[in-house]
Amino acid sequence: MVSSKAILAGSSLAALTLFYPGGSAMAQTTAPTTTLPSVEVDAPKQTQAPRRPKVRVAVAKRRATTQARPQTEAPAAVEGPSDRFDAARQSVLPPGGATTHTLNHQAIEALPQGSNASLDKVLLQFPGVTQDSAASGDLHVRNEHANLQYRINGVMLPDGVGAFGQILDTGIVGSLSLLTGALPAQYGQRTAGVLDITTKADAFNNSGVVGVYGGSHGTISTNVEYGGTAGQTQYFLSGRFLQNNLGIENPTPSVNAIHDRTNQEKGFLYLSTMIDPTSRLTFMSGVSNATFQIPNNPGQTPAYTAFGVSDFDSSRLNEHQNEFNQFNVVSYQTSNGEFDTQTSYFNRYSQLHFYPDPIGDLVFNGVSSDVYRQSVVNGIQQDTAWRIGYAHTLRFGLSVSAERTLVNSGTTVLPLADPADPTAGTIDAPFSVFDSSAKTGWLIGTYVQDEWKITNNLTLNAGLRFDQMYQFVDANQLSPRVSLTWKPFDGTTFHAGYARNFTPPSQVIASPVNLALVTPPGAPANTQTPEVGQNSPVLPERSHVFDVGVVQKIYPIPGLEVGADAYYKKARDLLDDGQFGAAYVLSGFNYDRGENVGVELKSTYRNGNFSAYANLAWAKQIATSVVSNQYLFGADELAYISGHYIYTDHAQMLSGSAGASYLWEGTRYSVSMIYGSGLRSGFANTDHLPGYTQVNFGLSHDFNIVAPNKPTTVRFDVVNAFDTIYQIRDGSGIGVFAPQYGPRRGFYVGMSQRF
């Protein structure tokens, strides 16, 4: 992709609320036991004394009938214990006073595009979630850049190295919950939000689904999934292939992007077996392989001469990027009524390779960078809940992970004709430099916390967390967490909380660069020589977070619920990152001080087959003084930030979402909307882009063509129905390399068959 924005030195060397369709719900809660009526997939309190009798009855019944019962009825013998263990896992890792928004699989399917939408597009329906470009992380939670933690069945997935590839497919989701606010002590590292994904729990009935979906922008997607039960073992597997001509946002407002093809394959496997009535062993594995063409911006003016070429058609640039991700998780879970534990081993392999256009990038940017990033993570996580009588539940745990990262950057640059006068141009004598950084780092975290039911209506959750990092910087912190949940009346829930957070930077993004390779006297002054030759290491972020909120059911209007939440964050060494060169990779840095404040409002309504929601969030994040990787900035911008509080580039003042769903005579009608007042732009983020609204429509119907219990689902969706032309990014602002536009209007048709 080409931008007229000047390339900062060292850029490539840095390695450069809520939806309830179909009777399902997205809910905001403030305590482990507070869930909207229509979301009942997680029942954390069904873990008490009745377990053992139920298990004995189920097992005895199975043994007595094992010879006569056909295998297709096997789920009846396993679902009871499995459901108990799912509930026990929720008891181990409850939200504990945090603000929680939940969306289950049925609600996702009722949205426009359903599970054919990528996970980040689904998350935009949560309050306080802001849309961004793929190069900048797809989305932001409460105006934070990245700092979002992904968990699958309670196990934390380590960060990958990809800029825009997503490893998880929406189709595997049984339910997903976004936790924000003052998180309890069991949640460390990424703390802007925790996306807790629970895999499908209703997919083990020896059946499956095959589907095809496609339409505008050359989109074709095929998917297949199957789940079943064999004895005491449950299994589920899924796969999806996606191909389209809009892999990354279009840098122009045109309907069709130039050179923007993507191919993506994703797979997922879940295996779970009951060892005995008190223990379960689970294995999960996911893989994602994706290739992306980097879209072109035609009509750009060449700025340099390289290899004798000074005239180059920017629409014919040929950059592309490959991303590969894989994770594996093995979990051993026990539950005996008094203790619930889950011990997990996890690993993740992540790889990214950006291929430049060797001549075109030099002609337009003065730099051509071949960037390779790789990360291998292995770790263990253990969490325990111990019920001490009625009033107290003690929770404690430990996590340890080791990460090996490799960052290579092979860069071709042009020497300056006059080092004292950068405007004098360059010499057509390209030379190459190679920078490499490898590191094995460690992250260690441990916590203990007590959930104290002071009264039936008042719960105090207090804990202490300790984190230690050994990476490019060694640091640690002891972090207190406390929250109070109060239910003074039926249907009313107040919560208030405080959390001290410690956030290590992503090791890949924090990898240092060797500025001597492009800085005199080690090298002639060139197009990569930074204006500021300072390269302080990226530091962990330390912050105080305060959060208070209320959720209220409006009984005079059955089905209506409203809520409000306010938060304030004060941070030292506020983490941020950005794309500072043509390569679609991110480089990290810190602001010395930062503040983040916001208010979220939500309302939901459900009446029979009709449901609707609306969210509105106001937020403001400001920061001052860059204290790491200063070479990424121009001297004037760096000086301005040192003397002023500025908006971070991903700060958006207002964001909103709304929608509705209605099931009428077997046909589902749905609409969703997102609104943004515009992300920051301009010198030191002193400006912002215009606001926008995108509206999507969906229509689906089940036909009983094969059999009544094996429906054929046909759907039709319109994305950006009013063809609104809007910019997500305009190519200006801190860490923003090129413009990106929202999608133009698209029409999509899909069909799926259950078998």
Tab-separated table of N, CA and C in Angstrom, residues 570-710:
chain	number	residue	atom	x	y	z
A	570	LYS	N	-5.925	5.547	35.244
A	570	LYS	CA	-4.737	6.391	35.283
A	570	LYS	C	-3.533	5.484	35.134
A	571	ALA	N	-2.682	5.760	34.134
A	571	ALA	CA	-1.602	4.840	33.796
A	571	ALA	C	-0.250	5.542	33.757
A	572	ARG	N	0.774	4.782	34.092
A	572	ARG	CA	2.166	5.153	33.848
A	572	ARG	C	2.698	4.212	32.784
A	573	ASP	N	3.531	4.763	31.907
A	573	ASP	CA	4.101	3.995	30.799
A	573	ASP	C	2.989	3.348	29.967
A	574	LEU	N	1.987	4.146	29.618
A	574	LEU	CA	0.854	3.673	28.830
A	574	LEU	C	1.336	3.045	27.529
A	575	LEU	N	0.955	1.803	27.277
A	575	LEU	CA	1.379	1.087	26.073
A	575	LEU	C	0.562	1.504	24.859
A	576	ASP	N	1.247	1.608	23.733
A	576	ASP	CA	0.594	1.876	22.459
A	576	ASP	C	1.466	1.273	21.372
A	577	ASP	N	0.931	1.159	20.180
A	577	ASP	CA	1.731	0.688	19.046
A	577	ASP	C	1.098	1.192	17.766
A	578	GLY	N	1.816	1.035	16.679
A	578	GLY	CA	1.320	1.543	15.406
A	578	GLY	C	2.096	0.976	14.241
A	579	GLN	N	1.568	1.206	13.042
A	579	GLN	CA	2.232	0.800	11.805
A	579	GLN	C	3.040	1.988	11.301
A	580	PHE	N	4.359	1.911	11.442
A	580	PHE	CA	5.213	3.033	11.100
A	580	PHE	C	5.934	2.843	9.769
A	581	GLY	N	5.517	1.899	8.973
A	581	GLY	CA	6.115	1.685	7.664
A	581	GLY	C	5.165	0.909	6.781
A	582	ALA	N	5.611	0.598	5.564
A	582	ALA	CA	4.750	-0.089	4.613
A	582	ALA	C	4.397	-1.497	5.054
A	583	ALA	N	5.303	-2.155	5.789
A	583	ALA	CA	5.016	-3.504	6.275
A	583	ALA	C	3.858	-3.470	7.255
A	584	TYR	N	2.935	-4.431	7.104
A	584	TYR	CA	1.765	-4.489	7.986
A	584	TYR	C	2.129	-5.179	9.294
A	585	VAL	N	3.041	-4.557	10.023
A	585	VAL	CA	3.450	-5.034	11.337
A	585	VAL	C	3.425	-3.841	12.283
A	586	LEU	N	3.304	-4.144	13.571
A	586	LEU	CA	3.175	-3.090	14.563
A	586	LEU	C	4.450	-2.961	15.379
A	587	SER	N	4.771	-1.731	15.770
A	587	SER	CA	5.901	-1.431	16.636
A	587	SER	C	5.378	-0.727	17.875
A	588	GLY	N	5.877	-1.139	19.045
A	588	GLY	CA	5.360	-0.636	20.301
A	588	GLY	C	6.153	0.524	20.864
A	589	PHE	N	5.475	1.305	21.726
A	589	PHE	CA	6.127	2.397	22.447
A	589	PHE	C	5.285	2.726	23.671
A	590	ASN	N	5.821	3.563	24.560
A	590	ASN	CA	5.106	3.973	25.775
A	590	ASN	C	4.947	5.484	25.830
A	591	TYR	N	3.806	5.912	26.332
A	591	TYR	CA	3.649	7.278	26.819
A	591	TYR	C	3.964	7.275	28.317
A	592	ASP	N	4.589	8.341	28.787
A	592	ASP	CA	4.947	8.407	30.204
A	592	ASP	C	3.709	8.341	31.096
A	593	ARG	N	2.666	9.094	30.755
A	593	ARG	CA	1.442	9.121	31.544
A	593	ARG	C	0.233	9.119	30.615
A	594	GLY	N	-0.829	8.503	31.104
A	594	GLY	CA	-2.047	8.456	30.310
A	594	GLY	C	-3.277	8.392	31.189
A	595	GLU	N	-4.395	8.876	30.661
A	595	GLU	CA	-5.675	8.814	31.355
A	595	GLU	C	-6.742	8.326	30.384
A	596	ASN	N	-7.636	7.511	30.911
A	596	ASN	CA	-8.725	6.973	30.108
A	596	ASN	C	-10.004	7.052	30.930
A	597	VAL	N	-11.010	7.749	30.419
A	597	VAL	CA	-12.256	7.936	31.146
A	597	VAL	C	-13.415	7.701	30.184
A	598	GLY	N	-14.501	7.128	30.696
A	598	GLY	CA	-15.622	6.873	29.805
A	598	GLY	C	-16.901	6.513	30.539
A	599	VAL	N	-18.003	6.592	29.796
A	599	VAL	CA	-19.322	6.221	30.291
A	599	VAL	C	-20.009	5.385	29.223
A	600	GLU	N	-20.621	4.273	29.631
A	600	GLU	CA	-21.338	3.401	28.711
A	600	GLU	C	-22.800	3.283	29.143
A	601	LEU	N	-23.694	3.436	28.185
A	601	LEU	CA	-25.127	3.280	28.423
A	601	LEU	C	-25.647	2.151	27.548
A	602	LYS	N	-26.565	1.381	28.094
A	602	LYS	CA	-27.117	0.283	27.301
A	602	LYS	C	-28.572	0.060	27.662
A	603	SER	N	-29.313	-0.463	26.711
A	603	SER	CA	-30.690	-0.873	26.957
A	603	SER	C	-30.988	-2.071	26.077
A	604	THR	N	-31.774	-2.985	26.603
A	604	THR	CA	-32.182	-4.157	25.843
A	604	THR	C	-33.662	-4.394	26.078
A	605	TYR	N	-34.304	-4.962	25.084
A	605	TYR	CA	-35.738	-5.242	25.192
A	605	TYR	C	-36.040	-6.545	24.470
A	606	ARG	N	-36.863	-7.376	25.108
A	606	ARG	CA	-37.266	-8.633	24.494
A	606	ARG	C	-38.718	-8.919	24.828
A	607	ASN	N	-39.484	-9.230	23.813
A	607	ASN	CA	-40.899	-9.547	23.996
A	607	ASN	C	-41.269	-10.606	22.965
A	608	GLY	N	-41.367	-11.848	23.417
A	608	GLY	CA	-41.699	-12.928	22.503
A	608	GLY	C	-40.634	-13.113	21.448
A	609	ASN	N	-41.033	-13.026	20.187
A	609	ASN	CA	-40.112	-13.223	19.075
A	609	ASN	C	-39.401	-11.944	18.649
A	610	PHE	N	-39.636	-10.861	19.382
A	610	PHE	CA	-39.003	-9.585	19.038
A	610	PHE	C	-37.974	-9.217	20.096
A	611	SER	N	-36.852	-8.720	19.667
A	611	SER	CA	-35.831	-8.236	20.586
A	611	SER	C	-35.113	-7.056	19.952
A	612	ALA	N	-34.600	-6.170	20.793
A	612	ALA	CA	-33.891	-4.987	20.314
A	612	ALA	C	-32.873	-4.570	21.360
A	613	TYR	N	-31.896	-3.805	20.931
A	613	TYR	CA	-30.859	-3.322	21.834
A	613	TYR	C	-30.314	-1.998	21.321
A	614	ALA	N	-29.688	-1.256	22.217
A	614	ALA	CA	-29.016	-0.009	21.834
A	614	ALA	C	-27.908	0.266	22.848
A	615	ASN	N	-26.743	0.633	22.363
A	615	ASN	CA	-25.594	0.969	23.205
A	615	ASN	C	-25.023	2.312	22.770
A	616	LEU	N	-24.565	3.075	23.717
A	616	LEU	CA	-23.882	4.330	23.425
A	616	LEU	C	-22.755	4.505	24.432
A	617	ALA	N	-21.563	4.833	23.937
A	617	ALA	CA	-20.404	4.999	24.822
A	617	ALA	C	-19.697	6.304	24.502
A	618	TRP	N	-19.361	7.035	25.560
A	618	TRP	CA	-18.520	8.225	25.447
A	618	TRP	C	-17.189	7.895	26.112
A	619	ALA	N	-16.080	8.227	25.448
A	619	ALA	CA	-14.775	7.863	25.991
A	619	ALA	C	-13.731	8.886	25.574
A	620	LYS	N	-12.694	8.985	26.387
A	620	LYS	CA	-11.604	9.924	26.123
A	620	LYS	C	-10.312	9.342	26.684
A	621	GLN	N	-9.324	9.166	25.819
A	621	GLN	CA	-8.002	8.724	26.268
A	621	GLN	C	-6.955	9.734	25.804
A	622	ILE	N	-6.181	10.220	26.757
A	622	ILE	CA	-5.130	11.188	26.460
A	622	ILE	C	-3.835	10.708	27.093
A	623	ALA	N	-2.714	11.182	26.545
A	623	ALA	CA	-1.405	10.761	27.044
A	623	ALA	C	-0.372	11.827	26.703
A	624	THR	N	0.783	11.721	27.342
A	624	THR	CA	1.842	12.698	27.111
A	624	THR	C	3.207	12.050	27.222
A	625	SER	N	4.177	12.585	26.481
A	625	SER	CA	5.594	12.274	26.585
A	625	SER	C	5.927	10.826	26.225
A	626	VAL	N	6.475	10.630	25.048
A	626	VAL	CA	6.897	9.305	24.596
A	626	VAL	C	8.213	8.937	25.279
A	627	VAL	N	8.259	7.752	25.924
A	627	VAL	CA	9.436	7.388	26.715
A	627	VAL	C	10.117	6.116	26.218
A	628	SER	N	9.687	5.577	25.090
A	628	SER	CA	10.368	4.412	24.520
A	628	SER	C	10.233	4.444	23.005
A	629	ASN	N	11.209	3.818	22.315
A	629	ASN	CA	11.220	3.787	20.844
A	629	ASN	C	10.945	5.164	20.245
A	630	GLN	N	11.627	6.157	20.777
A	630	GLN	CA	11.417	7.537	20.341
A	630	GLN	C	11.778	7.735	18.867
A	631	TYR	N	12.637	6.878	18.324
A	631	TYR	CA	13.080	7.020	16.934
A	631	TYR	C	11.931	6.876	15.933
A	632	LEU	N	10.815	6.315	16.370
A	632	LEU	CA	9.672	6.151	15.476
A	632	LEU	C	9.013	7.477	15.121
A	633	PHE	N	9.318	8.541	15.866
A	633	PHE	CA	8.637	9.817	15.712
A	633	PHE	C	9.545	10.852	15.070
A	634	GLY	N	8.926	11.806	14.390
A	634	GLY	CA	9.655	12.970	13.931
A	634	GLY	C	9.988	13.871	15.108
A	635	ALA	N	11.045	14.655	14.978
A	635	ALA	CA	11.513	15.487	16.088
A	635	ALA	C	10.454	16.496	16.529
A	636	ASP	N	9.748	17.104	15.572
A	636	ASP	CA	8.748	18.107	15.939
A	636	ASP	C	7.566	17.477	16.656
A	637	GLU	N	7.130	16.304	16.192
A	637	GLU	CA	6.006	15.627	16.830
A	637	GLU	C	6.383	15.152	18.232
A	638	LEU	N	7.585	14.638	18.380
A	638	LEU	CA	8.036	14.168	19.684
A	638	LEU	C	8.103	15.313	20.687
A	639	ALA	N	8.593	16.461	20.234
A	639	ALA	CA	8.679	17.621	21.123
A	639	ALA	C	7.287	18.111	21.522
A	640	TYR	N	6.353	18.091	20.579
A	640	TYR	CA	4.996	18.543	20.883
A	640	TYR	C	4.341	17.634	21.921
A	641	ILE	N	4.501	16.330	21.763
A	641	ILE	CA	3.888	15.382	22.695
A	641	ILE	C	4.498	15.526	24.086
A	642	SER	N	5.773	15.864	24.149
A	642	SER	CA	6.428	16.017	25.452
A	642	SER	C	5.856	17.184	26.246
A	643	GLY	N	5.291	18.157	25.551
A	643	GLY	CA	4.762	19.327	26.241
A	643	GLY	C	3.260	19.400	26.293
A	644	HIS	N	2.566	18.398	25.759
A	644	HIS	CA	1.105	18.435	25.713
A	644	HIS	C	0.523	17.050	25.974
A	645	TYR	N	-0.666	17.031	26.556
A	645	TYR	CA	-1.477	15.821	26.553
A	645	TYR	C	-2.174	15.755	25.199
A	646	ILE	N	-2.028	14.627	24.518
A	646	ILE	CA	-2.661	14.457	23.210
A	646	ILE	C	-3.618	13.266	23.270
A	647	TYR	N	-4.543	13.219	22.313
A	647	TYR	CA	-5.386	12.041	22.174
A	647	TYR	C	-4.568	10.915	21.550
A	648	THR	N	-4.743	9.699	22.051
A	648	THR	CA	-4.116	8.559	21.388
A	648	THR	C	-4.823	8.332	20.051
A	649	ASP	N	-4.127	7.704	19.109
A	649	ASP	CA	-4.653	7.626	17.738
A	649	ASP	C	-5.938	6.811	17.657
A	650	HIS	N	-6.143	5.881	18.597
A	650	HIS	CA	-7.320	5.023	18.552
A	650	HIS	C	-8.460	5.556	19.410
A	651	ALA	N	-8.310	6.770	19.958
A	651	ALA	CA	-9.353	7.347	20.800
A	651	ALA	C	-10.503	7.864	19.935
A	652	GLN	N	-11.708	7.437	20.259
A	652	GLN	CA	-12.912	7.904	19.574
A	652	GLN	C	-13.891	8.388	20.628
A	653	MET	N	-14.398	9.582	20.460
A	653	MET	CA	-15.223	10.194	21.491
A	653	MET	C	-16.545	9.452	21.698
A	654	LEU	N	-17.235	9.127	20.610
A	654	LEU	CA	-18.531	8.465	20.704
A	654	LEU	C	-18.540	7.212	19.842
A	655	SER	N	-19.091	6.156	20.365
A	655	SER	CA	-19.317	4.947	19.585
A	655	SER	C	-20.649	4.357	20.008
A	656	GLY	N	-21.294	3.675	19.100
A	656	GLY	CA	-22.599	3.119	19.419
A	656	GLY	C	-22.925	1.924	18.556
A	657	SER	N	-23.879	1.157	18.997
A	657	SER	CA	-24.400	0.039	18.220
A	657	SER	C	-25.867	-0.139	18.579
A	658	ALA	N	-26.621	-0.670	17.656
A	658	ALA	CA	-28.046	-0.887	17.885
A	658	ALA	C	-28.540	-1.932	16.906
A	659	GLY	N	-29.690	-2.487	17.198
A	659	GLY	CA	-30.251	-3.467	16.283
A	659	GLY	C	-31.523	-4.082	16.810
A	660	ALA	N	-32.094	-4.951	15.994
A	660	ALA	CA	-33.333	-5.621	16.354
A	660	ALA	C	-33.442	-6.922	15.580
A	661	SER	N	-34.263	-7.807	16.104
A	661	SER	CA	-34.511	-9.099	15.452
A	661	SER	C	-35.965	-9.489	15.678
A	662	TYR	N	-36.584	-10.064	14.647
A	662	TYR	CA	-37.984	-10.496	14.768
A	662	TYR	C	-38.171	-11.791	13.989
A	663	LEU	N	-38.726	-12.770	14.661
A	663	LEU	CA	-39.032	-14.058	14.037
A	663	LEU	C	-40.523	-14.105	13.747
A	664	TRP	N	-40.873	-14.172	12.473
A	664	TRP	CA	-42.276	-14.143	12.051
A	664	TRP	C	-42.531	-15.266	11.064
A	665	GLU	N	-43.397	-16.201	11.462
A	665	GLU	CA	-43.772	-17.340	10.632
A	665	GLU	C	-42.544	-18.058	10.084
A	666	GLY	N	-41.556	-18.270	10.958
A	666	GLY	CA	-40.382	-19.048	10.591
A	666	GLY	C	-39.287	-18.281	9.896
A	667	THR	N	-39.502	-16.993	9.622
A	667	THR	CA	-38.486	-16.176	8.958
A	667	THR	C	-37.902	-15.176	9.941
A	668	ARG	N	-36.602	-15.119	9.983
A	668	ARG	CA	-35.908	-14.200	10.883
A	668	ARG	C	-35.529	-12.925	10.124
A	669	TYR	N	-35.985	-11.780	10.635
A	669	TYR	CA	-35.616	-10.475	10.099
A	669	TYR	C	-34.707	-9.790	11.121
A	670	SER	N	-33.585	-9.280	10.681
A	670	SER	CA	-32.658	-8.662	11.629
A	670	SER	C	-31.984	-7.451	11.016
A	671	VAL	N	-31.587	-6.551	11.896
A	671	VAL	CA	-30.874	-5.348	11.491
A	671	VAL	C	-29.852	-5.033	12.569
A	672	SER	N	-28.694	-4.543	12.171
A	672	SER	CA	-27.683	-4.099	13.130
A	672	SER	C	-27.054	-2.815	12.614
A	673	MET	N	-26.517	-2.047	13.540
A	673	MET	CA	-25.939	-0.751	13.183
A	673	MET	C	-24.740	-0.481	14.072
A	674	ILE	N	-23.706	0.118	13.507
A	674	ILE	CA	-22.594	0.636	14.296
A	674	ILE	C	-22.398	2.111	13.950
A	675	TYR	N	-21.984	2.859	14.963
A	675	TYR	CA	-21.743	4.292	14.784
A	675	TYR	C	-20.403	4.648	15.397
A	676	GLY	N	-19.670	5.528	14.737
A	676	GLY	CA	-18.426	6.044	15.280
A	676	GLY	C	-18.283	7.516	14.964
A	677	SER	N	-17.796	8.298	15.930
A	677	SER	CA	-17.614	9.734	15.702
A	677	SER	C	-16.301	10.043	14.996
A	678	GLY	N	-15.470	9.011	14.754
A	678	GLY	CA	-14.239	9.203	13.991
A	678	GLY	C	-12.985	9.075	14.842
A	679	LEU	N	-12.030	8.276	14.365
A	679	LEU	CA	-10.754	8.124	15.050
A	679	LEU	C	-9.875	9.344	14.804
A	680	ARG	N	-8.773	9.422	15.549
A	680	ARG	CA	-7.909	10.597	15.479
A	680	ARG	C	-7.095	10.615	14.190
A	681	SER	N	-6.632	11.808	13.812
A	681	SER	CA	-5.826	11.980	12.607
A	681	SER	C	-5.002	13.252	12.758
A	682	GLY	N	-4.152	13.517	11.780
A	682	GLY	CA	-3.378	14.751	11.751
A	682	GLY	C	-2.130	14.712	12.612
A	683	PHE	N	-1.408	15.826	12.618
A	683	PHE	CA	-0.181	15.964	13.390
A	683	PHE	C	-0.471	15.729	14.869
A	684	ALA	N	0.244	14.777	15.464
A	684	ALA	CA	0.102	14.447	16.889
A	684	ALA	C	-1.354	14.174	17.272
A	685	ASN	N	-2.126	13.636	16.331
A	685	ASN	CA	-3.524	13.259	16.584
A	685	ASN	C	-4.389	14.447	17.011
A	686	THR	N	-4.081	15.626	16.499
A	686	THR	CA	-4.814	16.827	16.904
A	686	THR	C	-6.138	16.993	16.160
A	687	ASP	N	-6.420	16.139	15.186
A	687	ASP	CA	-7.677	16.212	14.430
A	687	ASP	C	-8.376	14.860	14.525
A	688	HIS	N	-9.571	14.779	13.982
A	688	HIS	CA	-10.242	13.484	13.923
A	688	HIS	C	-11.057	13.397	12.643
A	689	LEU	N	-11.344	12.163	12.237
A	689	LEU	CA	-12.090	11.923	11.014
A	689	LEU	C	-13.583	12.158	11.237
A	690	PRO	N	-14.347	12.349	10.156
A	690	PRO	CA	-15.797	12.547	10.298
A	690	PRO	C	-16.474	11.294	10.853
A	691	GLY	N	-17.625	11.481	11.461
A	691	GLY	CA	-18.399	10.369	11.985
A	691	GLY	C	-19.059	9.575	10.867
A	692	TYR	N	-19.544	8.397	11.221
A	692	TYR	CA	-20.164	7.524	10.218
A	692	TYR	C	-21.172	6.609	10.897
A	693	THR	N	-22.067	6.063	10.083
A	693	THR	CA	-23.022	5.050	10.524
A	693	THR	C	-23.097	3.969	9.456
A	694	GLN	N	-22.975	2.727	9.872
A	694	GLN	CA	-23.102	1.599	8.945
A	694	GLN	C	-24.259	0.727	9.401
A	695	VAL	N	-25.178	0.418	8.478
A	695	VAL	CA	-26.368	-0.377	8.783
A	695	VAL	C	-26.333	-1.662	7.968
A	696	ASN	N	-26.625	-2.783	8.622
A	696	ASN	CA	-26.660	-4.087	7.972
A	696	ASN	C	-28.032	-4.721	8.160
A	697	PHE	N	-28.486	-5.476	7.148
A	697	PHE	CA	-29.751	-6.188	7.222
A	697	PHE	C	-29.526	-7.685	7.018
A	698	GLY	N	-30.379	-8.480	7.647
A	698	GLY	CA	-30.300	-9.926	7.488
A	698	GLY	C	-31.674	-10.559	7.400
A	699	LEU	N	-31.733	-11.658	6.667
A	699	LEU	CA	-32.977	-12.389	6.477
A	699	LEU	C	-32.619	-13.872	6.406
A	700	SER	N	-33.293	-14.707	7.197
A	700	SER	CA	-32.990	-16.140	7.162
A	700	SER	C	-34.263	-16.945	7.408
A	701	HIS	N	-34.271	-18.181	6.896
A	701	HIS	CA	-35.439	-19.056	7.050
A	701	HIS	C	-34.967	-20.501	7.030
A	702	ASP	N	-35.582	-21.329	7.890
A	702	ASP	CA	-35.299	-22.752	7.924
A	702	ASP	C	-36.363	-23.500	7.123
A	703	PHE	N	-35.903	-24.349	6.202
A	703	PHE	CA	-36.796	-25.189	5.408
A	703	PHE	C	-36.578	-26.646	5.799
A	704	ASN	N	-37.662	-27.388	5.974
A	704	ASN	CA	-37.574	-28.810	6.309
A	704	ASN	C	-37.584	-29.642	5.028
A	705	ILE	N	-36.512	-29.553	4.280
A	705	ILE	CA	-36.412	-30.259	3.007
A	705	ILE	C	-35.972	-31.697	3.217
A	706	VAL	N	-34.962	-31.900	4.046
A	706	VAL	CA	-34.420	-33.235	4.285
A	706	VAL	C	-35.222	-33.953	5.359
A	707	ALA	N	-35.369	-33.289	6.517
A	707	ALA	CA	-36.119	-33.869	7.637
A	707	ALA	C	-36.448	-32.747	8.602
A	708	PRO	N	-37.501	-32.907	9.419
A	708	PRO	CA	-37.869	-31.838	10.362
A	708	PRO	C	-36.760	-31.475	11.331
A	709	ASN	N	-35.937	-32.452	11.717
A	709	ASN	CA	-34.850	-32.161	12.655
A	709	ASN	C	-33.525	-31.889	11.957
A	710	LYS	N	-33.556	-31.781	10.627
A	710	LYS	CA	-32.351	-31.474	9.864
A	710	LYS	C	-32.654	-30.340	8.889
